[in-house]
Coordinates of C-alpha atoms in Angstrom, one line a residue:
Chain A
X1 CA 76.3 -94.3 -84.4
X2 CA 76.8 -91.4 -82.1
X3 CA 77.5 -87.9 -83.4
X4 CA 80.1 -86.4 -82.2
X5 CA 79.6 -83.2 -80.7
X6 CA 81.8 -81.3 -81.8
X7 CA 82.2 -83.0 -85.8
X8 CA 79.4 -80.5 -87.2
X9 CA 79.8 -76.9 -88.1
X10 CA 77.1 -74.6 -89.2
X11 CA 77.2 -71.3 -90.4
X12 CA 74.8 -68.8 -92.1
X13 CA 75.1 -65.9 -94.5
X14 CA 72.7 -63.3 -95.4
X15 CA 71.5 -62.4 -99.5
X16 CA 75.0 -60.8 -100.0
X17 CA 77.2 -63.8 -99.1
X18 CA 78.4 -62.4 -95.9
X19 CA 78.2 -64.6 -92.9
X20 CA 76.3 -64.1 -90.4
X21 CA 76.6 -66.4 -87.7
X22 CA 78.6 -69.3 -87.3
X23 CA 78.0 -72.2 -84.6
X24 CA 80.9 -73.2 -81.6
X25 CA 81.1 -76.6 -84.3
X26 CA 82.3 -74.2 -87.0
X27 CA 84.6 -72.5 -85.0
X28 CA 86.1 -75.6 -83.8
X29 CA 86.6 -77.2 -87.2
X30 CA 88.0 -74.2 -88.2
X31 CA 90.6 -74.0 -85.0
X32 CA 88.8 -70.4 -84.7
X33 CA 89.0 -68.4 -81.2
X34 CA 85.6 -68.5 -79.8
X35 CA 85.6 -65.0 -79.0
X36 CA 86.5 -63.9 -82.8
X37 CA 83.9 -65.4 -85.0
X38 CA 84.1 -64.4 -88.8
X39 CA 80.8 -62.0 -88.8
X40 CA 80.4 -59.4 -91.4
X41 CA 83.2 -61.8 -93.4
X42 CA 82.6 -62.6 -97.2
X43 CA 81.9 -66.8 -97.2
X44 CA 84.8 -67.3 -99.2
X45 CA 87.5 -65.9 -96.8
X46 CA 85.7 -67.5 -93.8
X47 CA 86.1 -70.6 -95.5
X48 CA 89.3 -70.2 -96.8
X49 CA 88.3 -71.0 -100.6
X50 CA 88.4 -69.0 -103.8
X51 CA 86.2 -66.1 -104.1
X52 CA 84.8 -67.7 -107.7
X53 CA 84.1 -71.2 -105.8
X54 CA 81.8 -69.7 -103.3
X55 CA 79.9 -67.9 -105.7
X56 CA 79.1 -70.6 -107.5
X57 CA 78.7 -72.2 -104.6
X58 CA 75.8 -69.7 -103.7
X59 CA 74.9 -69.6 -107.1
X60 CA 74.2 -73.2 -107.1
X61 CA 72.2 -73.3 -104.2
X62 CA 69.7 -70.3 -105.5
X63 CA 69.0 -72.1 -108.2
X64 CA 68.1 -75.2 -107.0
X65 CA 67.8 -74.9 -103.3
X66 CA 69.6 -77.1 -101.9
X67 CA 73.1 -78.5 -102.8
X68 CA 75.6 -81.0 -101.5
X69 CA 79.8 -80.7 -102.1
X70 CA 81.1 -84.0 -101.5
X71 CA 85.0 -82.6 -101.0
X72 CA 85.2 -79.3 -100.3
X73 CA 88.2 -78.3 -98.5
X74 CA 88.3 -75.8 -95.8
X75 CA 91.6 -73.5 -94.6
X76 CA 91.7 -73.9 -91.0
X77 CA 93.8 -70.9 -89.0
X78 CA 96.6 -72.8 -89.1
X79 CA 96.8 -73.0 -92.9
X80 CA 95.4 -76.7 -93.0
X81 CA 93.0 -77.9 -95.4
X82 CA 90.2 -79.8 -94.3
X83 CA 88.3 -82.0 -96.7
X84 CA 84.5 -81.5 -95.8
X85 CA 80.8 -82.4 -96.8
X86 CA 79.2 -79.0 -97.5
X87 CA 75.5 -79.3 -97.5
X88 CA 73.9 -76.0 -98.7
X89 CA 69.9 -74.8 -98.4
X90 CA 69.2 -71.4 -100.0
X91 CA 66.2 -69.5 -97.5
X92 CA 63.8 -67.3 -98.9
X93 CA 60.6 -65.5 -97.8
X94 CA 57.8 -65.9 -99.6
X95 CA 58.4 -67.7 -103.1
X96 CA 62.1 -65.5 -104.2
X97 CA 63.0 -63.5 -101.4
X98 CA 66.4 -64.9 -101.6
X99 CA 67.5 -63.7 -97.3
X100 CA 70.3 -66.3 -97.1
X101 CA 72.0 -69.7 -96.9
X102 CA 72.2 -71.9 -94.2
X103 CA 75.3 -74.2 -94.3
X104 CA 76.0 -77.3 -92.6
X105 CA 79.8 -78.6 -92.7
X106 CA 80.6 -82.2 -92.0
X107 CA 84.5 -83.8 -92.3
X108 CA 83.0 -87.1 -93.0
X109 CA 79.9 -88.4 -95.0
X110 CA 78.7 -90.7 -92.0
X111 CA 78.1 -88.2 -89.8
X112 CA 75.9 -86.5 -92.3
X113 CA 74.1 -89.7 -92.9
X114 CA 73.3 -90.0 -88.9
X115 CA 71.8 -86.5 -89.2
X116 CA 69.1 -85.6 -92.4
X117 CA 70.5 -84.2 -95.3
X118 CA 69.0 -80.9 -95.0
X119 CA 66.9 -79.8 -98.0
X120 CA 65.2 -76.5 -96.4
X121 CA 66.0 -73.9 -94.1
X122 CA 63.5 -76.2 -91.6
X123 CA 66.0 -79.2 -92.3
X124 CA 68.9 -77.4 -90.7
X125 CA 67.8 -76.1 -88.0
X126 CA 66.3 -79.0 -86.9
X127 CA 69.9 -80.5 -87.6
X128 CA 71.3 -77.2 -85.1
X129 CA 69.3 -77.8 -82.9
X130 CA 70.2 -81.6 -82.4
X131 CA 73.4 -80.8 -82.1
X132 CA 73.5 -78.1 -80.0
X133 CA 71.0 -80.9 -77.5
X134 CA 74.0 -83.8 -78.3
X135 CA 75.8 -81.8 -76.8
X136 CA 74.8 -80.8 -74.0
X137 CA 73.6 -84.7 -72.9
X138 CA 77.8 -85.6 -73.9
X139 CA 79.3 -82.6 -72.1
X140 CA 77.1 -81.9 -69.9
X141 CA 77.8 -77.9 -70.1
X142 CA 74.4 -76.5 -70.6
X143 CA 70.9 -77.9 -69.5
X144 CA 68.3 -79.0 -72.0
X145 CA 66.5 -75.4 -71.2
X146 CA 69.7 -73.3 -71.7
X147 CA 70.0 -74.7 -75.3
X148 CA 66.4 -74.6 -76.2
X149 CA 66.8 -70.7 -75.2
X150 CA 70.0 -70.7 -77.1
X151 CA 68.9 -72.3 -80.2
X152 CA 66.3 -69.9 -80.6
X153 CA 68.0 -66.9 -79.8
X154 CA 70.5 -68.0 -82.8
X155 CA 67.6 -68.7 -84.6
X156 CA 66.2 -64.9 -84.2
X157 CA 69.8 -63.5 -84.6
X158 CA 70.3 -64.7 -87.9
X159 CA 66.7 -63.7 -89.1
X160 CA 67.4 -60.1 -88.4
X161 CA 70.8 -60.3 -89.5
X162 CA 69.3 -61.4 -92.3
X163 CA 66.7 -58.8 -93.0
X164 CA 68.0 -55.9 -90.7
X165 CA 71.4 -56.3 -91.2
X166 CA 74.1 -57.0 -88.6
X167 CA 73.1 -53.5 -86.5
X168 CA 70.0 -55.3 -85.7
X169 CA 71.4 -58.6 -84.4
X170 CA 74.1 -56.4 -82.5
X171 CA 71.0 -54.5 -81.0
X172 CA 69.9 -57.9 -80.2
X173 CA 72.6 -58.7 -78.1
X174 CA 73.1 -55.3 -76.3
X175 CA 68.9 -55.6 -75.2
X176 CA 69.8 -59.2 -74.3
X177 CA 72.9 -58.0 -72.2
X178 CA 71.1 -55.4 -70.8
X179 CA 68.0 -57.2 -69.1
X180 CA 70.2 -60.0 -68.1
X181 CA 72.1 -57.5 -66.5
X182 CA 68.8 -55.5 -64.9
X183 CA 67.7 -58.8 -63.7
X184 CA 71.0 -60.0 -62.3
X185 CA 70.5 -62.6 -64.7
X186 CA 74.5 -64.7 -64.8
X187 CA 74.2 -65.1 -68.2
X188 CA 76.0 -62.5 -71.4
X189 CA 75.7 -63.1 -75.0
X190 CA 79.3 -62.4 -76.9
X191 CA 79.7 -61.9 -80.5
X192 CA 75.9 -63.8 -80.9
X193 CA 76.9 -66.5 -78.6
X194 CA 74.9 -66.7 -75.3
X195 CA 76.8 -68.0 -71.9
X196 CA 75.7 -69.2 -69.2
X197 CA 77.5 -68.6 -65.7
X198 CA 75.8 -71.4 -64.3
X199 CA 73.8 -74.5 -64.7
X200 CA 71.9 -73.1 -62.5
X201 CA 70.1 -70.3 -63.6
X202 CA 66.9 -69.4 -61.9
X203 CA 63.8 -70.7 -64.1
X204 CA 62.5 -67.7 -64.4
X205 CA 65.2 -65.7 -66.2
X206 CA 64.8 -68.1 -69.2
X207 CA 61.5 -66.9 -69.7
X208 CA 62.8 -63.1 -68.9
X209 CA 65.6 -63.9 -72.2
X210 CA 63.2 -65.2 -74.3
X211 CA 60.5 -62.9 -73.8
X212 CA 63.1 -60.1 -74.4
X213 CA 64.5 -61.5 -77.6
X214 CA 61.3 -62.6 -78.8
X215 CA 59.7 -58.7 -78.0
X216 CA 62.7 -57.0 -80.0
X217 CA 62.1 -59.4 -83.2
X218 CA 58.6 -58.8 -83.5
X219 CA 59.3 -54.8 -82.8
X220 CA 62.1 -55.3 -85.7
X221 CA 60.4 -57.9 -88.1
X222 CA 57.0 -58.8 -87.4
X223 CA 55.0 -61.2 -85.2
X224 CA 54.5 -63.4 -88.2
X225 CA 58.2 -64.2 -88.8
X226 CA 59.3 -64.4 -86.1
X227 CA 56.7 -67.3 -84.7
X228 CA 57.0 -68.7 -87.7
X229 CA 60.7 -69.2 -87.4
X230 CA 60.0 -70.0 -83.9
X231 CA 57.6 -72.8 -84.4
X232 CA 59.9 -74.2 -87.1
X233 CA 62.1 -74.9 -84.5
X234 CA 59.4 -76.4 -82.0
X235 CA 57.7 -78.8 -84.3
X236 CA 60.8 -80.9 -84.5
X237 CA 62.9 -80.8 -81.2
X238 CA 62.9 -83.3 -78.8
X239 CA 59.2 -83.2 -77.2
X240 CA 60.6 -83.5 -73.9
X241 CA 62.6 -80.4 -73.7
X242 CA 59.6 -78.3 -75.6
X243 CA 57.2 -79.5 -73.1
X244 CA 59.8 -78.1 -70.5
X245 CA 59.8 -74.8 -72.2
X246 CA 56.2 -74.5 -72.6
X247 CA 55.8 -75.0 -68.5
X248 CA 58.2 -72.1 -68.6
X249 CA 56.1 -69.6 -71.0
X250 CA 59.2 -70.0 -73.3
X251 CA 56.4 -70.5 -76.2
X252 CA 54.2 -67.0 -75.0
X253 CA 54.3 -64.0 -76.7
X254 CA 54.8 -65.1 -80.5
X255 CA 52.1 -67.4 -81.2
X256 CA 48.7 -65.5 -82.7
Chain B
X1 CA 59.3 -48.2 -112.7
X2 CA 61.8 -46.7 -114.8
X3 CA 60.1 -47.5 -117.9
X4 CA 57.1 -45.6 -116.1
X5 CA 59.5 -42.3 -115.5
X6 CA 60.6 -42.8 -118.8
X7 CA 57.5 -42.5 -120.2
X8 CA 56.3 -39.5 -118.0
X9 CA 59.6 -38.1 -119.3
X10 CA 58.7 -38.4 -123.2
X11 CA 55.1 -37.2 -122.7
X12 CA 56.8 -33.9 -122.3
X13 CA 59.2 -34.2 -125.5
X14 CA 57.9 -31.4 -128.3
X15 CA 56.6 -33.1 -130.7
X16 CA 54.4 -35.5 -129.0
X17 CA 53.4 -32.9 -126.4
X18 CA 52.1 -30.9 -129.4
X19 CA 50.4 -33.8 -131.2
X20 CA 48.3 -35.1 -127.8
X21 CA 47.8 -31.4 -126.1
X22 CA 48.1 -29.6 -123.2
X23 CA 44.8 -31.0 -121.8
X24 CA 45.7 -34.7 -122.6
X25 CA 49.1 -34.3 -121.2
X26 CA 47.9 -33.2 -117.9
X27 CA 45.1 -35.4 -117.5
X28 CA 47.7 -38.6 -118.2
X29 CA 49.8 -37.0 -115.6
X30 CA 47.8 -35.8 -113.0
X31 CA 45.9 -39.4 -113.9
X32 CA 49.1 -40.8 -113.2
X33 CA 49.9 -39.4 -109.8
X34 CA 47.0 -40.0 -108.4
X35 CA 47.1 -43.5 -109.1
X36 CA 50.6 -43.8 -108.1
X37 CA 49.4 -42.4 -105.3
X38 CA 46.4 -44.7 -105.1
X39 CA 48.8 -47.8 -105.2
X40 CA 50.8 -46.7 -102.2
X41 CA 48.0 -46.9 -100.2
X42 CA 46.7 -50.0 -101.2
X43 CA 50.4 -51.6 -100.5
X44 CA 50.9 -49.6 -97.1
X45 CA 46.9 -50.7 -96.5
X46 CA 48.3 -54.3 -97.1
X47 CA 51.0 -54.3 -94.9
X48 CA 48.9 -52.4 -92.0
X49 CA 46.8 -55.4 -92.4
X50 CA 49.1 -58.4 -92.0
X51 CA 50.5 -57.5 -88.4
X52 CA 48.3 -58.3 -85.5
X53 CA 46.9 -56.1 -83.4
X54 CA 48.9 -54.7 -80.6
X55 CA 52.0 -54.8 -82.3
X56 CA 54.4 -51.7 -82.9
X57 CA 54.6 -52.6 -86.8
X58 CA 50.8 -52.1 -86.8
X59 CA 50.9 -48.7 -85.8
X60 CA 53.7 -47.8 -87.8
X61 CA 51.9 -49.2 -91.0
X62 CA 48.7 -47.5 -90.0
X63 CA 50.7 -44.4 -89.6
X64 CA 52.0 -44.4 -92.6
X65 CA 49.1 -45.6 -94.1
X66 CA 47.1 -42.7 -93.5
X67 CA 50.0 -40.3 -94.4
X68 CA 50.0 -41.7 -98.1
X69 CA 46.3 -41.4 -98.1
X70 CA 45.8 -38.2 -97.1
X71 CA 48.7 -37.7 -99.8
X72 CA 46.1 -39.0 -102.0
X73 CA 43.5 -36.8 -101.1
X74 CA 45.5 -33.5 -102.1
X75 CA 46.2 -35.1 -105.4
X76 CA 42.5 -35.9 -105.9
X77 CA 41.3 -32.4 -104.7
X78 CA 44.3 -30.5 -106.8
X79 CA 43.9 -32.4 -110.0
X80 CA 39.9 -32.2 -109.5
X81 CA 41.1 -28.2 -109.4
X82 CA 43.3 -28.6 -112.8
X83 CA 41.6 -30.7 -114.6
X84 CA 37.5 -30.0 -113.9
X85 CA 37.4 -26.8 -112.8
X86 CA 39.2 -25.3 -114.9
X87 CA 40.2 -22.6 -112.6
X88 CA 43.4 -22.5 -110.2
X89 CA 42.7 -23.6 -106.7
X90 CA 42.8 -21.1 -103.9
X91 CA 46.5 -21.5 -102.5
X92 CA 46.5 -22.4 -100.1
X93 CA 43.4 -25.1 -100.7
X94 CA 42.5 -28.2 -98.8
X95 CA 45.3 -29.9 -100.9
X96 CA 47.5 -28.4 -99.0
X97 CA 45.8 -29.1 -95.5
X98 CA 45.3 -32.7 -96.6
X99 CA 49.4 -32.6 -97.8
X100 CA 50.5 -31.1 -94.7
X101 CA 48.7 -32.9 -92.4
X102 CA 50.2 -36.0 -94.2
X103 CA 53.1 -34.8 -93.5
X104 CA 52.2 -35.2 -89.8
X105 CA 50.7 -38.8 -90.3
X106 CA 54.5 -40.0 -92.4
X107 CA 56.9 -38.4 -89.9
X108 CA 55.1 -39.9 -87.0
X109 CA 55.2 -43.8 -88.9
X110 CA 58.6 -43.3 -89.5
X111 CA 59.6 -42.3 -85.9
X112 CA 58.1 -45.3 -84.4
X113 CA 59.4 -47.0 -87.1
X114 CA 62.9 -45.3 -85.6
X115 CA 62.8 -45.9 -82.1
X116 CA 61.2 -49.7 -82.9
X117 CA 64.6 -50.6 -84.1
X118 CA 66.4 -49.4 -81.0
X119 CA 69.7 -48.9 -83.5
X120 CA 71.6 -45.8 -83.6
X121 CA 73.5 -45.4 -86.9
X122 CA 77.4 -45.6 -87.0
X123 CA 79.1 -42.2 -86.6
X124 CA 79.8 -42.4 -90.6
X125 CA 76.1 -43.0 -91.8
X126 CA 75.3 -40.1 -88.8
X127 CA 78.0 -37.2 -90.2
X128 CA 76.5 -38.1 -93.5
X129 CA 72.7 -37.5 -92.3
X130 CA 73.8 -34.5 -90.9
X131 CA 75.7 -33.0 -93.7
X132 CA 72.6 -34.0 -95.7
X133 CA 70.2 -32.1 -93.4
X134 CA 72.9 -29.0 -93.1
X135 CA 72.8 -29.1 -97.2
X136 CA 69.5 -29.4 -97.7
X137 CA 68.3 -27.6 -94.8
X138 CA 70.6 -24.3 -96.5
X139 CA 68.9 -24.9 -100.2
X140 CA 65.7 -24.6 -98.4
X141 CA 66.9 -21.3 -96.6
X142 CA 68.0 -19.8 -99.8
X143 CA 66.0 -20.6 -102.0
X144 CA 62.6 -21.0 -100.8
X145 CA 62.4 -19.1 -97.0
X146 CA 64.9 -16.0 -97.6
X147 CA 62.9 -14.8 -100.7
X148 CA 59.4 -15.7 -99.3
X149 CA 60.2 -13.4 -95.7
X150 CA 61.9 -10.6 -98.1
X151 CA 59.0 -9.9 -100.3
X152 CA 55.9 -11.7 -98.2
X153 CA 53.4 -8.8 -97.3
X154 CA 50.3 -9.5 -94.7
X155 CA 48.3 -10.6 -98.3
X156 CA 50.6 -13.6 -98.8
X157 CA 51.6 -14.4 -95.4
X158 CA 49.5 -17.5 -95.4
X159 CA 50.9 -18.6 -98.9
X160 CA 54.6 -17.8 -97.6
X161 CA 54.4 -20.3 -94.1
X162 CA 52.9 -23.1 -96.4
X163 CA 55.6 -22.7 -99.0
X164 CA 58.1 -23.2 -95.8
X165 CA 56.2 -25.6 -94.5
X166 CA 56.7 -28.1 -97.2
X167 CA 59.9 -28.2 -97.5
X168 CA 60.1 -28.6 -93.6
X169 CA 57.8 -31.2 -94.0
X170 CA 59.7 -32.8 -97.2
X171 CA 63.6 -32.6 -95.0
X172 CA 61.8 -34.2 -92.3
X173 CA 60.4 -37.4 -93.7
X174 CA 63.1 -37.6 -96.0
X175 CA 65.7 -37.7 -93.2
X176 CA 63.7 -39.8 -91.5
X177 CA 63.3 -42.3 -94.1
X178 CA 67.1 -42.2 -94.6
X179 CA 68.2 -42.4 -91.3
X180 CA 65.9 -45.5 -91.4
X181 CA 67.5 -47.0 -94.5
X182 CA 70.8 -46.2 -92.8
X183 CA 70.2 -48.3 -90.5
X184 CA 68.9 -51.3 -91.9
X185 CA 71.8 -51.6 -94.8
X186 CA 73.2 -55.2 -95.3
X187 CA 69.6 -56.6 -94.5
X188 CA 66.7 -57.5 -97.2
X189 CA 64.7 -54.9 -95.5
X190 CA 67.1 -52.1 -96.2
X191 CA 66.4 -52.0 -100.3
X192 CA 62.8 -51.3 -99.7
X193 CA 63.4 -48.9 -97.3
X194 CA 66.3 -47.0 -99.4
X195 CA 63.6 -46.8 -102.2
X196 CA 61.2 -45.6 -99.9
X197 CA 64.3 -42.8 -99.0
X198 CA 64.6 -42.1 -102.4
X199 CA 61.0 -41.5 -103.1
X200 CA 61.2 -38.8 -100.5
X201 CA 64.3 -37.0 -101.6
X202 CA 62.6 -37.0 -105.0
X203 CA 59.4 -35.1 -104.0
X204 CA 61.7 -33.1 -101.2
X205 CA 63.8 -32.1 -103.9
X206 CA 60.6 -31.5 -106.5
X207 CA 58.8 -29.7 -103.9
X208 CA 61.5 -27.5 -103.3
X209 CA 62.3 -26.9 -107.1
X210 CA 57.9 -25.8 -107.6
X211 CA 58.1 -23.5 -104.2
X212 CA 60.9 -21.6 -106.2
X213 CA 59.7 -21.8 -109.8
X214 CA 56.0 -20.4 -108.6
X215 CA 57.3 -17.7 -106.4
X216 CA 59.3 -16.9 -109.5
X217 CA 56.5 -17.3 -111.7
X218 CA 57.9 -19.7 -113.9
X219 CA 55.6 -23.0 -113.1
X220 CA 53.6 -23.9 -116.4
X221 CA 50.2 -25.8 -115.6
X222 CA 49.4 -26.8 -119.5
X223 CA 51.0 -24.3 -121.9
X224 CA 50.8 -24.6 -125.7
X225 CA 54.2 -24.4 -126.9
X226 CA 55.3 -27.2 -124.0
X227 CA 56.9 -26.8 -120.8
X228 CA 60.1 -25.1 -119.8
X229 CA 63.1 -26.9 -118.5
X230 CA 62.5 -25.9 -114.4
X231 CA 58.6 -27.5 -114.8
X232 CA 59.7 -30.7 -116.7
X233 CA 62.1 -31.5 -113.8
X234 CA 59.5 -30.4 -111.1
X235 CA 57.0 -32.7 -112.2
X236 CA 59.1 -35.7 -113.5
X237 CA 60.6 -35.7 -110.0
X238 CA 57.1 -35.9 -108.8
X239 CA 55.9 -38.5 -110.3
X240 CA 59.2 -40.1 -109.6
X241 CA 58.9 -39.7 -106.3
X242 CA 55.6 -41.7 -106.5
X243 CA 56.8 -44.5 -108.6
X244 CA 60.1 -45.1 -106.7
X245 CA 58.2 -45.0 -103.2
X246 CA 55.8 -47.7 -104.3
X247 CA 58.7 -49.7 -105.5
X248 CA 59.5 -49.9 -101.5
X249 CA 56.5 -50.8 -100.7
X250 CA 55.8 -53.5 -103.0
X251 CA 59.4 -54.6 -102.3
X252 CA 58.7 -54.8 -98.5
X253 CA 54.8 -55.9 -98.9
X254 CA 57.0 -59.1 -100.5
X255 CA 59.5 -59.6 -98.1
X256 CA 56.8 -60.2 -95.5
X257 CA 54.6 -62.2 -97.6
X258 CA 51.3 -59.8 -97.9
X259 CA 51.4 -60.1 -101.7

């Protein structure tokens, strides 16, 4: 069965419940504008639920990890509800660092089936990260490379979010802006999502992005987390677009 | 650590000041500090440790690192002083040259650790640093620097500048610190760092509190009868300062999996 590309959402909140990033599939289940995510929002009025739901919600998922909410229906823009699968994973550093939860919305339980039920942090962005790949081979928008850098750059925006707060990830994005700029570079990053002016970007400006992100984070956080969180991402995407990167140094300058 | 203020705190109550002494009251406190102290080394030492070399995180730790332990070595010398000697140190001592240059060692960690976060803080969080500075910047001036020039002859000169220099010292890491906390709020990293904040208001605002009970005369080392009200709070806030500081550090040597 073929995922759809666009029938998986995924969104991320930080310790306080307050999301952090959501993915173009959240926004689009959601009948958001893409240029207005919900950042710095509480989960329950991004999702359009009761305030006492998502905390248990959360609550839930601390305590055991990981959860899965058969129905849990979603206010769109419009005012619709929208019966989904929520799949939950609580993300910690170290043994109760409690940083965040990833959540991965789904209107129907096949989909979820064709993609792992995600059980750790790992899980889900391995899940993203398919996805965001799908989607590029169906719609043909983005090159394998442009969503390898993509995926990772969300990747490192919602760790700092997460443990620098939203200033930091909005740092993130003005550095980014900046040496695309310097480097005449066609590509911007808006509200945490990174564009592209062309499929055609010259190879060299991926590294130039990557390296820049990847400098910033470890400035911010740590060499540490940050490859770790990189390599989380490596050990389990397609081997044929990591071998890509790795001919283009987009693996240089966080391993030890 | 509240339970450990609390029990600095009832050290100092009458009746059990009385029953364990002077001399057994300051050793458990200056005991105390130093290992307070002590303990934010060894965290800061951890954290130094756990980034690789070459990185900006590195430097900041071993900054700091070597701040806190030169912290460490005016406790050591100054309650060597109290509690051995016997006799008052010289003021100022090599506590104080081991303090102040920590001072150096802590405001230099925390501006790297600044300008590594390439964030400015929002206009809000900035009017509120600032009024924070302007404050305590004008306690300082009062309290401490006016009545140190005003009655400082060529005998206590020496004594006077370090008396200013430690509150300069204190406003700047403790600014710092905040600014830093400021920041960083809404992330895991920010609690740590606000504790860390804290710590340094607390010995800004103790430090400040000594500078104008000893010019007044009104610091007691180890009296009989127990301490007055201005020396309780001076040395409680010390201690404090310690205890809340190391709560940071532990805090943050978790968050990036040291301990």
């Amino acid at each position: 069965m073929t995922v759809l590309p666009h029938s998986m959402g995924f969104l991320f909140t930080n310790a306080l419940g307050e999301v952090v990033f959501t993915d173009r599939g959240f926004l689009r289940l959601t009948k958001r504008s893409l240029v207005r995510p919900p950042i710095a929002e509480a989960l329950h009025a991004t999702l359009g639920i009761e305030e006492r739901s998502a905390c248990q919600f959360l609550q839930d998922l601390t305590h055991r990890g990981s959860i899965d909410r058969p129905a849990l229906s979603i206010r769109t823009t419009t005012g619709s509800l929208r019966p989904m699968l929520a799949a939950g994973v609580a993300v910690f550093t170290g043994r109760e660092n409690y940083i965040g939860a990833d959540i991965q919305l789904s209107p129907s339980l096949a989909e979820v089936k064709t993609l792992a039920r995600p059980q750790t942090h790992s899980d889900v962005l391995d899940n993203y990260a398919k996805q965001a790949l799908e989607e590029a081979r169906l719609l043909k928008t983005r090159t394998f490379l442009q969503v390898y850098l993509a995926v990772h750059i969300d990747a490192i925006q919602v760790l700092l979010a997460r443990l620098g707060g939203l200033d930091m990830r909005d740092a993130l994005e003005r550095i980014i802006n900046s040496t695309a700029i310097g480097h005449r570079i066609p590509t911007i990053m808006q509200d945490g999502h990174l564009e592209f002016g062309d499929r055609t970007v010259p190879l060299g400006a991926y590294q130039t992005l990557f390296q820049t992100a990847v400098d910033y984070a470890v400035n911010a956080i740590g060499r540490r987390m940050v490859a770790e969180e990189m390599q989380t991402i490596d050990r389990r995407i397609d081997p044929g677009v990591l071998k890509a990167a790795m001919l283009l140094g987009l693996t240089v300058g966080v391993d030890e | 650590m509240v339970v450990a203020v609390g029990v600095i705190s009832l050290l100092y109550v009458k009746p059990i000041y009385q029953m364990a002494g002077p001399q057994t009251i300051l050793w458990v406190y200056d005991l105390t500090v130093v290992l307070s102290a002590l303990a934010g080394v060894g965290l800061s030492f951890l954290l130094w440790r756990s980034f690789s070399r070459g990185e900006v995180l590195k430097r900041i730790w071993g900054s700091l690192t070597l701040g806190l332990l030169l912290w460490t070595i005016g406790e050591v010398i100054w309650s060597y002083g109290q509690l051995l000697v016997g006799d008052h140190l010289p003021y100022p001592s090599l506590a104080d040259i081991a303090w102040l240059a920590g001072y150096i060692a802590v405001a230099v960690g925390l501006l790297l650790r600044y300008r590594s976060l390439q964030m400015t803080p929002s206009n809000g969080w900035r009017r509120a640093v600032v009024w924070v500075f302007v404050t305590l910047a004008t306690v300082i001036v009062a309290i401490v620097a006016v009545p140190i020039i005003a009655t400082s002859g060529p005998v206590s000169f020496l004594e006077g500048m370090v008396n200013i220099l430690y509150p300069i010292g204190d406003l700047a890491v403790a600014i710092g610190a905040l600014l830093i906390a400021l920041m960083l709020i809404g992330g895991a990293l920010s609690v740590p760092w606000g504790l860390v904040a804290a710590g340094c208001f607390c010995v800004a605002v103790s430090d400040l509190l000594y500078a104008f009970a000893v010019w007044h005369g009104a610091y007691q080392v180890a009296p009989v009868g127990g301490i007055n009200l201005l020396t309780f709070v001076v040395n409680v806030l010390y201690a404090a300062s310690y205890l809340i500081t190391d709560t940071g550090l532990y805090m943050q040597a978790r968050l990036q999996r040291v301990i």
